[in-house]
Coordinates of C-alpha atoms and ligand atoms in Angstrom, one line a residue:
X971 CA 19.7 29.5 -16.2
X972 CA 16.5 27.0 -16.1
X973 CA 14.6 25.5 -18.8
X974 CA 12.1 27.8 -20.6
X975 CA 9.0 25.3 -20.0
X976 CA 6.3 27.5 -18.7
X977 CA 5.3 26.8 -15.0
X978 CA 1.7 26.0 -15.9
X979 CA 2.6 23.3 -18.3
X980 CA 4.4 21.3 -15.7
X981 CA 2.9 18.6 -13.3
X982 CA 4.8 20.0 -10.5
X983 CA 2.2 21.4 -7.9
X984 CA 3.2 25.1 -8.1
X985 CA 4.4 27.7 -10.5
X986 CA 8.1 28.4 -10.4
X987 CA 8.8 32.1 -9.6
X988 CA 12.6 31.5 -10.3
X989 CA 11.8 31.3 -14.0
X990 CA 11.0 35.2 -13.9
X991 CA 14.6 35.9 -12.8
X992 CA 16.7 33.4 -14.7
X993 CA 17.7 33.0 -18.2
X994 CA 15.2 30.7 -19.8
X995 CA 16.6 28.1 -22.2
X996 CA 14.4 26.4 -24.7
X997 CA 14.7 22.7 -24.6
X998 CA 11.8 21.9 -26.7
X999 CA 12.8 18.3 -27.3
X1000 CA 9.5 15.9 -27.6
X1001 CA 10.4 12.9 -29.3
X1002 CA 11.0 9.3 -28.9
X1003 CA 14.2 8.9 -30.9
X1004 CA 14.7 5.2 -31.2
X1005 CA 14.1 1.8 -29.8
X1006 CA 16.8 -0.8 -29.6
X1007 CA 15.1 -4.2 -29.2
X1008 CA 18.4 -6.3 -29.1
X1009 CA 19.6 -4.2 -26.1
X1010 CA 16.2 -3.6 -24.7
X1011 CA 16.5 0.1 -24.6
X1012 CA 14.6 3.1 -25.9
X1013 CA 16.2 6.6 -26.4
X1014 CA 13.9 9.5 -25.8
X1015 CA 14.1 13.3 -25.5
X1016 CA 13.3 15.0 -22.1
X1017 CA 9.7 16.2 -23.0
X1018 CA 8.5 12.9 -24.1
X1019 CA 5.6 12.0 -21.7
X1020 CA 4.5 8.8 -20.0
X1021 CA 1.3 8.8 -22.1
X1022 CA 3.2 9.2 -25.3
X1023 CA 5.7 6.4 -24.3
X1024 CA 3.1 3.8 -23.5
X1025 CA 1.0 4.5 -26.6
X1026 CA 4.3 3.9 -28.6
X1027 CA 5.8 1.0 -26.8
X1028 CA 2.9 -1.1 -25.6
X1029 CA 1.6 -1.9 -29.2
X1030 CA 5.1 -3.1 -30.0
X1031 CA 5.0 -5.4 -26.9
X1032 CA 7.3 -3.3 -24.7
X1033 CA 7.1 -1.3 -21.8
X1034 CA 9.1 0.7 -19.2
X1035 CA 9.9 -1.2 -16.0
X1036 CA 8.6 1.9 -14.0
X1037 CA 6.0 3.9 -15.6
X1038 CA 4.7 6.8 -13.4
X1039 CA 0.9 7.1 -13.8
X1040 CA -0.1 10.6 -14.8
X1041 CA 0.0 10.9 -18.6
X1042 CA 1.5 14.2 -18.7
X1043 CA 4.7 13.5 -16.6
X1044 CA 7.9 14.0 -18.6
X1045 CA 11.2 12.0 -18.9
X1046 CA 13.1 15.1 -18.0
X1047 CA 11.0 16.0 -14.8
X1048 CA 11.0 12.5 -13.6
X1049 CA 14.9 12.1 -13.9
X1050 CA 15.9 15.5 -12.7
X1051 CA 13.1 15.2 -10.1
X1052 CA 12.0 11.8 -9.1
X1053 CA 9.7 9.1 -10.6
X1054 CA 8.1 6.1 -8.8
X1055 CA 5.4 3.6 -9.7
X1056 CA 4.0 0.3 -8.1
X1057 CA 6.7 -1.7 -9.8
X1058 CA 9.6 0.3 -7.9
X1059 CA 9.9 -2.4 -5.3
X1060 CA 11.5 -4.6 -8.0
X1061 CA 13.0 -1.9 -10.2
X1062 CA 13.8 1.1 -8.1
X1063 CA 12.9 4.6 -8.9
X1064 CA 12.6 5.9 -12.5
X1065 CA 16.3 7.0 -12.4
X1066 CA 17.4 3.5 -11.7
X1067 CA 15.9 2.2 -15.1
X1068 CA 17.9 4.7 -16.9
X1069 CA 21.0 3.6 -18.7
X1070 CA 22.6 6.8 -20.1
X1071 CA 21.9 10.4 -20.1
X1072 CA 23.0 13.2 -22.7
X1073 CA 23.4 16.4 -21.0
X1074 CA 24.4 20.0 -22.2
X1075 CA 26.8 21.6 -19.6
X1076 CA 26.9 25.3 -18.7
X1077 CA 30.0 25.8 -21.1
X1078 CA 27.8 24.5 -24.0
X1079 CA 29.7 21.0 -24.3
X1080 CA 27.5 17.8 -24.7
X1081 CA 28.4 15.1 -22.3
X1082 CA 27.3 11.4 -22.2
X1083 CA 27.1 9.7 -18.9
X1084 CA 26.3 6.2 -17.7
X1085 CA 27.4 3.8 -14.9
X1086 CA 30.8 3.3 -16.7
X1087 CA 31.3 6.7 -18.4
X1088 CA 31.4 9.9 -16.3
X1089 CA 29.8 7.9 -13.6
X1090 CA 29.8 10.8 -11.0
X1091 CA 27.6 13.0 -13.1
X1092 CA 25.3 10.0 -13.9
X1093 CA 24.7 9.4 -10.3
X1094 CA 24.4 13.1 -9.4
X1095 CA 21.7 14.0 -12.1
X1096 CA 18.6 12.5 -10.5
X1097 CA 17.1 15.0 -7.9
X1098 CA 19.4 17.7 -9.3
X1099 CA 16.3 19.6 -10.7
X1100 CA 18.2 20.8 -13.7
X1101 CA 21.1 22.5 -11.7
X1102 CA 23.9 20.5 -13.1
X1103 CA 23.0 21.0 -17.0
X1104 CA 20.3 20.5 -19.5
X1105 CA 19.1 16.9 -20.2
X1106 CA 18.8 16.4 -24.0
X1107 CA 18.2 12.6 -24.2
X1108 CA 17.9 9.6 -21.9
X1109 CA 18.4 5.9 -22.8
X1110 CA 16.0 3.8 -20.7
X1111 CA 15.8 0.1 -20.3
X1112 CA 12.5 -1.5 -21.6
X1113 CA 10.9 -4.8 -20.7
X1114 CA 8.4 -7.2 -22.4
X1115 CA 4.9 -6.2 -22.0
X1116 CA 1.7 -8.4 -21.9
X1117 CA -1.8 -7.6 -22.8
X1118 CA -3.5 -7.7 -19.4
X1119 CA -2.7 -7.0 -15.6
X1120 CA -4.0 -9.7 -13.5
X1121 CA -5.0 -7.8 -10.4
X1122 CA -5.7 -9.3 -7.0
X1123 CA -7.6 -7.1 -4.6
X1124 CA -6.9 -7.8 -0.9
X1125 CA -9.1 -5.6 1.5
X1126 CA -7.7 -5.4 5.0
X1127 CA -9.5 -4.2 8.3
X1128 CA -7.0 -3.4 10.8
X1129 CA -3.9 -1.4 10.9
X1130 CA -1.9 -4.3 11.8
X1131 CA -2.9 -6.4 8.7
X1132 CA -2.5 -3.4 6.5
X1133 CA 1.2 -3.0 7.4
X1134 CA 1.8 -6.8 7.5
X1135 CA 0.2 -7.7 4.2
X1136 CA 1.7 -4.7 2.4
X1137 CA 5.2 -5.3 3.6
X1138 CA 4.9 -9.1 3.2
X1139 CA 3.6 -8.9 -0.4
X1140 CA 6.3 -6.2 -1.1
X1141 CA 9.1 -8.4 0.1
X1142 CA 7.9 -11.3 -2.1
X1143 CA 9.9 -9.3 -4.9
X1144 CA 9.2 -10.6 -8.6
X1145 CA 6.4 -12.8 -7.4
X1146 CA 4.3 -9.5 -7.3
X1147 CA 5.3 -7.2 -10.3
X1148 CA 3.2 -4.4 -9.0
X1149 CA 2.2 -3.7 -5.4
X1150 CA 0.0 -0.7 -4.4
X1151 CA -2.1 0.2 -1.3
X1152 CA -4.9 2.5 -1.1
X1153 CA -5.7 3.5 2.5
X1154 CA -9.4 4.5 3.2
X1155 CA -9.4 5.0 7.0
X1156 CA -7.1 4.4 10.0
X1157 CA -7.9 0.8 10.0
X1158 CA -8.9 -0.1 6.4
X1159 CA -7.1 -0.6 3.2
X1160 CA -7.1 -2.4 -0.1
X1161 CA -3.7 -3.9 -1.1
X1162 CA -3.3 -4.5 -4.8
X1163 CA -1.0 -7.1 -6.3
X1164 CA -0.6 -7.1 -10.1
X1165 CA 1.1 -9.4 -12.6
X1166 CA 1.3 -9.1 -16.4
X1167 CA -0.4 -11.8 -18.4
X1168 CA -1.4 -12.4 -22.0
X1169 CA -4.4 -14.7 -21.1
X1170 CA -7.5 -13.7 -19.2
X1171 CA -10.7 -15.1 -17.9
X1172 CA -13.2 -13.1 -20.3
X1173 CA -15.8 -12.8 -17.7
X1174 CA -13.2 -10.9 -15.3
X1175 CA -11.8 -8.5 -17.9
X1176 CA -12.4 -4.8 -16.7
X1177 CA -11.2 -2.0 -19.0
X1178 CA -11.2 0.4 -16.2
X1179 CA -10.0 3.3 -18.3
X1180 CA -13.1 3.9 -20.3
X1181 CA -14.6 7.3 -19.5
X1182 CA -17.9 5.7 -18.4
X1183 CA -16.2 3.4 -15.8
X1184 CA -16.2 4.5 -12.1
X1185 CA -13.2 6.5 -10.9
X1186 CA -10.4 4.0 -10.0
X1187 CA -10.2 4.9 -6.2
X1188 CA -14.0 4.5 -6.0
X1189 CA -14.0 1.1 -7.7
X1190 CA -11.3 -0.1 -5.5
X1191 CA -13.0 1.1 -2.3
X1192 CA -15.9 -1.4 -3.1
X1193 CA -13.7 -4.3 -2.4
X1194 CA -13.7 -3.4 1.4
X1195 CA -17.3 -4.5 1.4
X1196 CA -17.3 -7.3 -1.3
X1197 CA -14.1 -9.0 -0.4
X1198 CA -11.1 -10.2 -2.2
X1199 CA -11.4 -10.3 -5.9
X1200 CA -9.4 -10.9 -9.2
X1201 CA -9.6 -8.7 -12.2
X1202 CA -7.9 -8.7 -15.6
X1203 CA -7.2 -5.0 -16.7
X1204 CA -5.8 -4.0 -20.1
X1205 CA -2.4 -3.0 -19.5
X1206 CA -2.5 0.6 -20.7
X1207 CA -5.8 1.0 -18.6
X1208 CA -3.8 -0.2 -15.6
X1209 CA -0.9 2.2 -16.0
X1210 CA -3.0 5.3 -16.4
X1211 CA -5.5 4.2 -13.7
X1212 CA -5.1 7.4 -11.6
X1213 CA -5.1 9.8 -14.6
X1214 CA -8.8 10.1 -15.0
X1215 CA -9.5 11.0 -11.4
X1216 CA -6.1 12.7 -11.0
X1217 CA -5.7 10.3 -8.0
X1218 CA -8.7 11.6 -6.0
X1219 CA -8.2 15.4 -6.5
X1220 CA -11.1 15.4 -9.2
X1221 CA -13.7 14.8 -6.4
X1222 CA -13.0 18.5 -5.1
X1223 CA -13.0 19.8 -8.6
X1224 CA -16.1 18.0 -10.1
X1225 CA -17.8 16.6 -7.1
X1226 CA -20.5 15.0 -9.2
X1227 CA -18.0 13.5 -11.7
X1228 CA -18.5 9.9 -10.6
X1229 CA -22.1 9.9 -10.8
X1230 CA -23.3 7.4 -13.7
X1231 CA -25.2 10.0 -15.6
X1232 CA -22.4 12.5 -15.7
X1233 CA -19.9 9.6 -16.7
X1234 CA -22.1 8.2 -19.5
X1235 CA -23.0 11.7 -20.9
X1236 CA -19.9 13.8 -20.2
X1237 CA -17.2 11.5 -18.9
X1238 CA -15.4 11.9 -22.1
X1239 CA -14.7 15.7 -21.2
X1240 CA -12.7 14.7 -18.1
X1241 CA -10.1 15.0 -16.7
X1242 CA -9.4 18.5 -17.3
X1243 CA -5.6 18.8 -18.2
X1244 CA -3.7 19.5 -15.2
X1245 CA -1.8 22.2 -17.3
X1246 CA -5.1 23.9 -18.2
X1247 CA -6.1 23.8 -14.2
X1248 CA -2.9 25.6 -13.5
X1249 CA -3.1 28.0 -16.4
X1250 CA -6.7 29.0 -15.5
X1251 CA -6.1 29.1 -11.6
X1252 CA -6.7 32.3 -10.0
X1253 CA -5.2 33.8 -7.1
X1254 CA -8.1 32.8 -4.8
X1255 CA -8.1 29.1 -5.8
X1256 CA -4.4 29.2 -5.3
X1257 CA -4.9 30.4 -1.7
X1258 CA -7.7 27.8 -1.2
X1259 CA -5.4 25.0 -2.3
X1260 CA -2.6 26.5 0.0
X1261 CA -4.9 26.7 3.1
X1262 CA -7.3 23.7 2.8
X1263 CA -5.5 21.1 0.8
X1264 CA -2.4 19.0 1.3
X1265 CA -0.4 17.5 -1.6
X1266 CA 2.7 15.7 -0.4
X1267 CA 4.5 12.5 -0.9
X1268 CA 6.8 11.3 1.8
X1269 CA 9.3 8.4 1.3
X1270 CA 9.9 6.5 4.3
X1271 CA 11.7 3.2 5.2
X1272 CA 9.2 0.4 5.0
X1273 CA 9.9 -0.7 8.7
X1274 CA 8.4 2.7 9.8
X1275 CA 5.2 2.4 7.8
X1276 CA 3.1 1.8 10.8
X1277 CA 4.4 4.6 12.7
X1278 CA 4.3 6.9 9.8
X1279 CA 0.6 6.1 9.2
X1280 CA -0.1 7.1 12.8
X1281 CA 1.8 10.4 12.3
X1282 CA -0.1 11.1 9.1
X1283 CA -3.5 10.3 10.8
X1284 CA -2.7 12.5 13.9
X1285 CA -1.7 15.4 11.7
X1286 CA -4.0 15.4 8.7
X1287 CA -6.4 12.5 9.2
X1288 CA -6.9 12.4 5.5
X1289 CA -8.0 9.7 3.3
X1290 CA -7.5 7.8 0.9
X1291 CA -3.8 7.8 1.2
X1292 CA -1.4 6.2 -1.6
X1293 CA 0.9 3.5 -0.6
X1294 CA 3.6 2.7 -3.1
X1295 CA 6.7 0.7 -2.2
X1296 CA 10.2 1.0 -3.7
X1297 CA 13.5 -0.4 -3.4
X1298 CA 16.2 2.3 -2.5
X1299 CA 19.4 1.0 -4.1
X1300 CA 22.7 1.7 -2.2
X1301 CA 24.2 3.9 -4.9
X1302 CA 25.8 7.4 -4.8
X1303 CA 23.6 10.4 -5.0
X1304 CA 21.2 12.8 -3.3
X1305 CA 19.3 9.9 -1.7
X1306 CA 20.5 6.4 -0.6
X1307 CA 19.8 4.1 2.4
X1308 CA 21.5 4.7 5.7
X1309 CA 23.2 1.4 5.8
X1310 CA 25.6 0.1 3.1
X1311 CA 22.8 -2.2 1.6
X1312 CA 19.5 -1.7 -0.5
X1313 CA 16.7 -0.9 1.7
X1314 CA 12.9 -1.1 1.1
X1315 CA 11.0 2.2 1.4
X1316 CA 7.3 3.3 0.9
X1317 CA 5.9 6.5 -0.7
X1318 CA 3.0 7.7 1.3
X1319 CA 0.9 10.1 -0.8
X1320 CA -1.5 12.5 0.7
X1321 CA -3.7 14.4 -1.7
X1322 CA -6.8 16.2 -0.4
X1323 CA -8.4 18.2 2.3
X1324 CA -6.9 17.5 5.9
X1325 CA -9.6 16.8 8.5
X1326 CA -7.6 17.7 11.7
X1327 CA -8.6 20.9 13.5
X1328 CA -5.3 21.8 14.1
X1329 CA -4.2 21.6 10.3
X1330 CA -2.2 24.7 9.3
X1331 CA -0.3 24.2 6.0
X1332 CA 3.1 25.3 7.0
X1333 CA 3.2 24.2 10.6
X1334 CA 1.8 20.7 9.7
X1335 CA 3.8 20.1 6.7
X1336 CA 7.0 21.2 8.8
X1337 CA 6.0 18.6 11.4
X1338 CA 5.6 15.8 8.7
X1339 CA 9.0 17.1 7.1
X1340 CA 10.7 16.7 10.6
X1341 CA 9.3 13.2 11.1
X1342 CA 10.4 12.1 7.7
X1343 CA 13.8 13.3 8.2
X1344 CA 14.1 11.8 11.7
X1345 CA 13.4 8.4 10.2
X1346 CA 16.0 8.9 7.4
X1347 CA 13.1 9.5 4.8
X1348 CA 12.7 11.9 2.0
X1349 CA 10.1 14.4 0.7
X1350 CA 9.2 14.5 -2.9
X1351 CA 10.0 18.0 -4.1
X1352 CA 7.3 18.7 -6.7
X1353 CA 5.1 19.9 -3.9
X1354 CA 5.4 22.5 -1.0
X1355 CA 8.7 22.3 0.9
X1356 CA 8.9 24.3 4.0
X1357 CA 12.4 23.1 5.0
X1358 CA 15.2 25.5 5.9
X1359 CA 18.3 25.0 3.8
X1360 CA 20.0 23.3 6.7
X1361 CA 17.2 20.9 7.2
X1362 CA 17.3 20.3 3.4
X1363 CA 20.9 19.4 3.6
X1364 CA 20.2 17.0 6.4
X1365 CA 17.6 15.1 4.4
X1366 CA 19.5 14.8 1.1
X1367 CA 23.0 14.0 0.8
X1368 CA 24.9 16.8 -1.2
X1369 CA 28.4 15.2 -1.3
X1370 CA 28.4 14.0 -4.9
X1371 CA 26.2 16.9 -6.0
X1372 CA 28.6 19.6 -4.5
X1373 CA 31.6 17.7 -6.1
X1374 CA 30.0 17.9 -9.5
X1375 CA 29.1 21.5 -9.2
X1376 CA 32.7 22.3 -8.1
X1377 CA 34.0 20.2 -11.1
X1378 CA 31.8 21.1 -14.0
X1379 CA 32.9 24.2 -15.9
X1380 CA 30.8 27.3 -15.0
X1381 CA 28.3 25.3 -13.1
X1382 CA 28.0 27.3 -10.1
X1383 CA 27.8 30.5 -12.0
X1384 CA 25.1 29.2 -14.4
X1385 CA 22.8 27.3 -12.2
X1386 CA 21.2 27.9 -8.6
X1387 CA 21.4 25.2 -6.0
X1388 CA 18.6 22.6 -5.8
X1389 CA 17.3 24.4 -2.7
X1390 CA 16.9 27.6 -4.6
X1391 CA 14.5 26.0 -7.0
X1392 CA 12.4 23.9 -4.7
X1393 CA 11.9 25.8 -1.5
X1394 CA 8.3 27.4 -1.1
X1395 CA 9.7 31.0 -1.3
X1396 CA 10.7 30.4 -4.9
X1397 CA 7.2 28.8 -5.9
X1398 CA 3.7 30.2 -5.9
Ligands
FAD2144 C1 -12.8 22.6 -15.0 C2 -12.7 22.9 -13.6 C3 -11.7 23.3 -12.8 C4 -11.6 23.5 -11.4 N1 -10.6 23.8 -10.9 C5 -10.7 24.1 -9.6 C6 -9.3 24.5 -9.0 O1 -8.3 24.5 -9.4 N2 -9.4 24.6 -7.5 C7 -10.6 24.5 -6.9 O2 -10.7 24.8 -5.7 N3 -11.7 24.1 -7.6 C8 -11.7 23.9 -8.8 N4 -12.8 23.6 -9.4 C9 -14.1 23.3 -8.6 C10 -14.7 24.7 -8.3 O3 -14.0 25.5 -7.6 C11 -16.1 24.4 -7.7 O4 -16.8 23.7 -8.5 C12 -16.7 25.6 -7.0 O5 -17.8 25.2 -6.3 C13 -17.4 26.3 -8.2 O6 -18.0 27.5 -7.7 P1 -19.1 28.4 -8.3 O7 -18.7 29.8 -8.0 O8 -19.3 28.0 -9.8 O9 -20.2 28.0 -7.4 P2 -21.5 27.0 -7.6 O10 -21.0 25.7 -8.3 O11 -22.7 27.8 -8.2 O12 -21.8 26.7 -6.1 C14 -20.9 25.9 -5.3 C15 -21.7 25.5 -4.2 O13 -22.0 26.7 -3.3 C16 -23.4 26.7 -3.1 N5 -23.8 28.1 -3.2 C17 -23.6 29.0 -4.1 N6 -24.0 30.3 -3.8 C18 -24.4 30.2 -2.6 C19 -24.8 31.1 -1.9 N7 -25.3 32.5 -2.1 N8 -25.2 30.7 -0.5 C20 -25.1 29.5 -0.1 N9 -24.6 28.5 -0.9 C21 -24.2 28.8 -2.2 C22 -24.1 25.9 -4.3 O14 -25.4 25.5 -3.8 C23 -23.1 24.9 -4.4 O15 -23.4 23.8 -3.4 C24 -12.9 23.5 -10.7 C25 -14.0 23.1 -11.4 C26 -13.9 22.8 -12.8 C27 -15.1 22.3 -13.6
NDP2145 N1 4.4 9.0 -10.0 C1 5.5 9.9 -9.9 O1 6.5 9.8 -9.8 C2 5.0 11.4 -9.9 C3 5.8 12.2 -10.0 N2 5.6 13.6 -10.0 C4 6.6 14.8 -9.9 O2 6.3 15.6 -10.9 C5 7.6 16.2 -11.5 C6 7.6 15.9 -13.0 O3 6.7 16.8 -13.5 P1 7.1 17.3 -15.0 O4 6.0 18.2 -15.4 O5 7.5 16.0 -15.8 O6 8.6 18.1 -14.8 P2 8.8 19.5 -14.3 O7 8.8 20.4 -15.7 O8 8.0 20.0 -13.3 O9 10.3 19.6 -14.1 C7 10.9 19.0 -12.8 C8 12.3 19.6 -12.7 O10 13.1 18.9 -13.7 C9 13.8 19.8 -14.3 N3 14.0 19.6 -15.8 C10 13.0 19.0 -16.7 N4 13.5 18.8 -17.8 C11 14.8 19.1 -17.8 C12 15.8 19.2 -18.8 N5 15.7 18.9 -20.0 N6 17.0 19.6 -18.3 C13 17.3 19.9 -17.1 N7 16.4 20.0 -16.2 C14 15.0 19.6 -16.5 C15 13.0 21.2 -14.1 O11 14.0 22.4 -14.2 P3 13.4 23.8 -14.6 O12 12.8 24.3 -13.4 O13 14.6 24.4 -15.0 O14 12.4 23.7 -15.8 C16 12.4 21.0 -12.9 O15 13.2 21.5 -11.8 C17 8.8 15.4 -10.7 O16 9.4 16.3 -9.9 C18 8.0 14.2 -10.1 O17 8.6 13.9 -8.8 C19 4.4 14.0 -9.9 C20 3.3 13.2 -10.0 C21 3.5 11.7 -10.0
LIG2146 C1 2.1 9.8 -7.3 C2 2.7 10.8 -6.8 C3 4.1 10.5 -6.5 C4 2.3 12.0 -6.9 C5 0.9 12.3 -7.4 C6 0.8 13.9 -7.2 C7 -0.4 14.5 -7.7 C8 -1.8 14.0 -7.2 C9 -0.4 15.9 -7.7 C10 0.8 16.4 -8.7 C11 0.6 17.8 -9.2 C12 -0.9 18.1 -8.4 C13 -1.8 19.2 -8.9 C14 -3.0 19.2 -8.7 C15 -3.7 18.0 -8.1 C16 -2.7 17.1 -7.4 C17 -1.4 16.8 -8.4 C18 -1.9 16.2 -9.7 C19 -4.0 20.3 -9.2 C20 -4.6 19.7 -10.5 C21 -5.1 20.6 -8.4 C22 -6.1 21.6 -8.8 C23 -5.2 22.9 -9.1 O1 -6.1 24.0 -9.7 C24 -4.2 22.8 -10.0 C25 -3.2 21.6 -9.5 C26 -2.1 21.4 -10.3 C27 -1.1 20.3 -9.6

């Protein structure tokens, strides 16, 4: 079994072929169920989206600690897959902000799980890609929201500074609520530090989300020339800062989209919905993306960032790259640090056309996968994975997952293994 959500409707990169062979179960649950301000939690159904949640929570003065930035990402997809955001160095991944899950198992029973109740299931669900049961609700922690985000842009012009400033600022913990890096070349990047505030210098307020505003990654690039600066960004504009330009993928789709004339006259028509692009994508476009674009997020220990950037440069030489730090808690489940303590990691996101001559999708991705595995890192599985089953087992700890599959009634008969839902052969 799998959910009946059509492949084109998802934010995952490819269309899932396995949906054609499996029993499709409709889990059309799209609502925000309730908010408990005393306990600081919100209970939502799995198809509630990030855009929907910020629209609901922010006017009430609340927000999610980790709010992945594309509007259409769903709670179900982020829990069963993985969700990350620039506050993850303090709060962990999306799953780490979840307090309880309600799941329908293969035998039809409904089970609630949390740290204290059915805790094995609670820790096994993230990264299980819907192969332990169907999520029907999640209770998620909320935190107070403020009106603006005070953003400090720090341009850096050497690889050494890039790695040092990024790691140092990340390690300051709560002093910087949000930390993000956009790498523009081998030796230049802008590191961004954000903190929520209710007061702002009116001259420095920048509502970056309006349709006539420049694409966020282009706006940030300007600080490489102009030097450090501070801006106040309305909170919801900050959260969805990469939505309008789909990170930087939009420049290959609408190359003239950042021109002021286009922005002022037609900016309101973009971005095209990711689901519309997937639905209308023909075979030729699919092949073009497969051959000439890389879409990957690799999660590597912070201590290996400098080395990892070199590997990415040698293999794909593609910029911008997205840097997002996150704390990997020493908790049971598919991913955890090598040692018995929490460890700081960084997500390196590569979205675009590689510039290296030797780039070949499968071969290059396999090289990156092997490197990431070697440094005890992880690949995000919404994109193309070329690992063999053995390599996949090496990267992800299946101990608790397999135990749950053995224990949960009819689980193995009803659901495939994660590998059988994420490997390239079952996605097109
Ligand atoms: C809503 C939307 C969704 C999109 N989705 C995708 C997507 O999913 N994947 C993707 O890859 N792209 C996507 N695109 C981008 C699209 O592929 C490009 O805009 C593409 O260039 C459009 O091709 P066209 O046939 O309309 O060519 P045109 O726009 O007519 O031409 C493209 C370029 O080729 C040149 N050209 C045309 N004919 C010739 C010729 N005979 N000889 C020499 N040069 C020529 C033109 O001068 C121009 O520079 C999308 C665009 C939009 C608006
Ligand atoms: N900043 C970030 O963190 C970003 C994350 N992403 C990635 O995008 C993906 C999320 O996209 P989205 O469109 O929301 O999700 P998808 O529909 O792509 O779902 C992802 C996985 O979760 C499973 N799943 C979803 N809902 C349920 C449910 N109710 N019960 C059981 N299993 C479920 C799906 O199973 P099935 O195949 O059976 O439908 C699928 O295997 C994640 O994998 C995430 O890592 C992408 C961009 C940014
Ligand atoms: C921040 C993290 C962790 C990931 C961001 C990943 C996104 C940049 C990609 C996720 C799905 C991708 C798709 C496309 C672009 C890049 C993503 C949004 C397309 C819109 C590109 C054009 C194709 O025709 C359809 C693609 C659908 C998925």
